[in-house]
Amino acid sequence: MEQQQIFSEKEVLADALTSEKTATEHYNLWANECVHSNVRDAIMDCLSKEHAIQQDVFHMMHGKGFYPTPAAELQKVQEAKQKFSQCAQQF
């Protein structure tokens, strides 16, 4: 008789999150290497949908306490905003 392995909700969600992260990495790579705009547009649509799924899974995990994130200090948030706004202005 085979023993059935049961995964916890946390394990299933963690696996889903890892899968979504991998999918978005691949879609991003494929979009960057597309020659034909109609194919690139289709891949970008898939990428956008995968990001939405990834965000849903993350929020589910975070809401259940499976993916805790510490509160950011206001000073660090301001520093990050300044740093990245300067990067964006360079382009």
XYZ file of N, CA and C in Angstrom:
273
model
N 0.843 -1.176 0.000
C 0.000 0.000 0.000
C 0.890 1.243 0.000
N 0.591 2.155 -0.919
C 1.375 3.389 -0.994
C 0.970 4.355 0.104
N 1.968 5.030 0.632
C 1.691 6.053 1.629
C 1.443 7.365 0.901
N 0.331 8.010 1.172
C -0.016 9.265 0.526
C 0.612 10.420 1.292
N 1.316 11.276 0.557
C 1.956 12.423 1.197
C 1.019 13.619 1.089
N 0.786 14.243 2.206
C -0.092 15.404 2.238
C 0.754 16.634 2.543
N 0.573 17.644 1.699
C 1.332 18.878 1.865
C 0.483 19.900 2.608
N 1.147 20.707 3.391
C 0.449 21.752 4.125
C 0.069 22.891 3.169
N -0.845 23.706 3.597
C -1.256 24.864 2.796
C -0.057 25.776 2.532
N 0.782 25.933 3.520
C 1.969 26.774 3.364
C 2.895 26.205 2.285
N 3.092 24.895 2.289
C 3.959 24.271 1.285
C 3.385 24.416 -0.130
N 2.081 24.237 -0.262
C 1.437 24.354 -1.569
C 1.562 25.791 -2.079
N 1.295 26.766 -1.211
C 1.384 28.163 -1.624
C 2.828 28.559 -1.932
N 3.775 28.070 -1.152
C 5.189 28.376 -1.414
C 5.611 27.805 -2.764
N 5.135 26.611 -3.081
C 5.434 26.012 -4.378
C 4.803 26.829 -5.503
N 3.582 27.287 -5.307
C 2.904 28.110 -6.311
C 3.649 29.423 -6.524
N 4.103 30.029 -5.443
C 4.842 31.294 -5.553
C 6.155 31.094 -6.300
N 6.862 30.032 -5.991
C 8.114 29.728 -6.691
C 7.852 29.480 -8.175
N 6.789 28.769 -8.479
C 6.434 28.501 -9.875
C 6.118 29.793 -10.618
N 5.392 30.692 -9.989
C 5.058 31.968 -10.629
C 6.299 32.827 -10.840
N 7.193 32.831 -9.884
C 8.440 33.592 -10.047
C 9.246 33.056 -11.224
N 9.294 31.738 -11.352
C 10.017 31.121 -12.464
C 9.334 31.444 -13.791
N 8.017 31.370 -13.819
C 7.279 31.670 -15.052
C 7.526 33.109 -15.496
N 7.486 34.057 -14.559
C 7.706 35.451 -14.949
C 9.138 35.671 -15.440
N 10.086 34.975 -14.856
C 11.468 35.081 -15.346
C 11.552 34.623 -16.798
N 10.900 33.507 -17.112
C 10.952 32.962 -18.468
C 10.220 33.849 -19.464
N 9.020 34.290 -19.109
C 8.279 35.177 -20.018
C 9.050 36.469 -20.266
N 9.687 36.991 -19.249
C 10.478 38.210 -19.411
C 11.633 37.970 -20.390
N 12.321 36.872 -20.225
C 13.423 36.531 -21.126
C 12.919 36.389 -22.558
N 11.820 35.668 -22.738
C 11.282 35.461 -24.088
C 10.845 36.784 -24.703
N 10.231 37.656 -23.909
C 9.800 38.963 -24.440
C 11.003 39.781 -24.886
N 12.076 39.711 -24.136
C 13.282 40.461 -24.499
C 13.915 39.970 -25.787
N 13.679 38.717 -26.137
C 14.333 38.131 -27.299
C 13.410 37.980 -28.512
N 12.212 38.566 -28.443
C 11.269 38.452 -29.560
C 11.645 39.396 -30.698
N 11.510 38.886 -31.903
C 11.740 39.696 -33.099
C 10.418 40.258 -33.609
N 9.369 39.464 -33.540
C 8.068 39.845 -34.088
C 7.210 40.498 -33.013
N 6.704 41.672 -33.325
C 5.962 42.439 -32.323
C 4.672 41.745 -31.884
N 4.002 41.027 -32.790
C 2.763 40.372 -32.376
C 3.028 39.225 -31.396
N 4.142 38.536 -31.574
C 4.523 37.472 -30.632
C 4.937 38.098 -29.304
N 5.705 39.182 -29.377
C 6.130 39.874 -28.160
C 4.919 40.380 -27.376
N 3.942 40.935 -28.083
C 2.734 41.419 -27.414
C 2.000 40.292 -26.691
N 1.927 39.126 -27.335
C 1.268 37.971 -26.708
C 2.035 37.528 -25.459
N 3.351 37.513 -25.560
C 4.170 37.118 -24.410
C 4.047 38.152 -23.294
N 4.021 39.430 -23.645
C 3.873 40.479 -22.630
C 2.516 40.353 -21.926
N 1.482 39.957 -22.669
C 0.173 39.737 -22.059
C 0.252 38.591 -21.046
N 0.912 37.514 -21.446
C 1.102 36.384 -20.519
C 1.914 36.811 -19.301
N 2.958 37.590 -19.523
C 3.800 38.071 -18.421
C 2.976 38.885 -17.432
N 2.150 39.767 -17.953
C 1.305 40.591 -17.084
C 0.357 39.725 -16.248
N -0.231 38.716 -16.886
C -1.143 37.826 -16.169
C -0.407 37.010 -15.113
N 0.792 36.552 -15.440
C 1.583 35.789 -14.466
C 1.973 36.664 -13.269
N 2.304 37.931 -13.527
C 2.615 38.841 -12.420
C 1.396 39.022 -11.519
N 0.212 39.109 -12.114
C -1.006 39.262 -11.318
C -1.241 38.021 -10.450
N -1.024 36.839 -11.024
C -1.180 35.597 -10.256
C -0.155 35.550 -9.130
N 1.090 35.906 -9.461
C 2.152 35.906 -8.447
C 1.789 36.831 -7.290
N 1.250 38.003 -7.621
C 0.871 38.954 -6.578
C -0.268 38.395 -5.725
N -1.231 37.734 -6.363
C -2.336 37.122 -5.609
C -1.816 36.068 -4.635
N -0.919 35.212 -5.110
C -0.365 34.160 -4.243
C 0.426 34.794 -3.097
N 1.234 35.812 -3.415
C 2.009 36.485 -2.373
C 1.079 37.074 -1.311
N 0.032 37.785 -1.745
C -0.891 38.399 -0.779
C -1.607 37.342 0.057
N -1.922 36.207 -0.567
C -2.542 35.113 0.177
C -1.586 34.612 1.260
N -0.336 34.390 0.881
C 0.658 33.905 1.848
C 0.897 34.941 2.945
N 1.023 36.188 2.543
C 1.280 37.249 3.513
C 0.106 37.367 4.485
N -1.111 37.316 3.952
C -2.301 37.429 4.796
C -2.431 36.298 5.805
N -1.918 35.122 5.467
C -1.986 33.974 6.366
C -0.774 33.891 7.294
N 0.144 34.858 7.144
C 1.335 34.858 7.994
C 2.425 33.919 7.517
N 2.283 33.382 6.289
C 3.283 32.462 5.748
C 4.476 33.189 5.134
N 4.332 34.484 4.874
C 5.392 35.264 4.225
C 5.447 36.625 4.915
N 5.934 36.645 6.145
C 5.944 37.907 6.885
C 6.970 38.882 6.308
N 6.600 40.135 6.326
C 7.529 41.188 5.892
C 7.564 42.255 6.971
N 8.754 42.658 7.351
C 8.846 43.691 8.391
C 8.409 45.047 7.834
N 7.880 45.856 8.696
C 7.499 47.216 8.294
C 8.754 48.001 7.945
N 8.667 48.764 6.887
C 9.813 49.567 6.453
C 9.857 50.871 7.249
N 11.063 51.271 7.574
C 11.243 52.550 8.249
C 11.030 53.657 7.221
N 10.346 54.711 7.620
C 10.031 55.812 6.715
C 11.285 56.378 6.066
N 12.363 56.511 6.823
C 13.623 57.044 6.303
C 14.156 56.173 5.164
N 14.094 54.860 5.340
C 14.581 53.940 4.302
C 13.700 53.988 3.055
N 12.401 54.155 3.248
C 11.487 54.276 2.110
C 11.825 55.539 1.319
N 12.032 56.629 2.018
C 12.367 57.890 1.344
C 13.690 57.780 0.589
N 14.672 57.121 1.189
C 15.971 56.939 0.531
C 15.827 56.105 -0.742
N 15.033 55.052 -0.671
C 14.827 54.192 -1.842
C 14.100 54.946 -2.948
N 13.083 55.724 -2.586
C 12.355 56.507 -3.580
C 13.280 57.503 -4.272
N 14.132 58.144 -3.481
C 15.066 59.121 -4.047
C 16.068 58.421 -4.971
N 16.599 57.312 -4.541
C 17.585 56.571 -5.332
C 17.005 56.146 -6.679
N 15.811 55.565 -6.645
C 15.230 55.045 -7.880
C 14.669 56.153 -8.760
N 14.250 57.253 -8.192
C 13.787 58.351 -9.032
C 14.963 58.976 -9.770
N 16.134 58.975 -9.146
C 17.332 59.484 -9.817
C 17.732 58.551 -10.959
N 17.603 57.249 -10.754
C 17.911 56.280 -11.817
C 16.988 56.493 -13.005
N 15.706 56.698 -12.748
C 14.732 56.871 -13.816
C 14.996 58.162 -14.601
N 15.476 59.198 -13.937
C 15.741 60.465 -14.606
C 16.930 60.378 -15.551
N 17.831 59.437 -15.307
C 19.016 59.283 -16.149
C 18.660 58.740 -17.524
N 17.515 58.108 -17.657
C 17.131 57.496 -18.929
C 16.180 58.363 -19.608
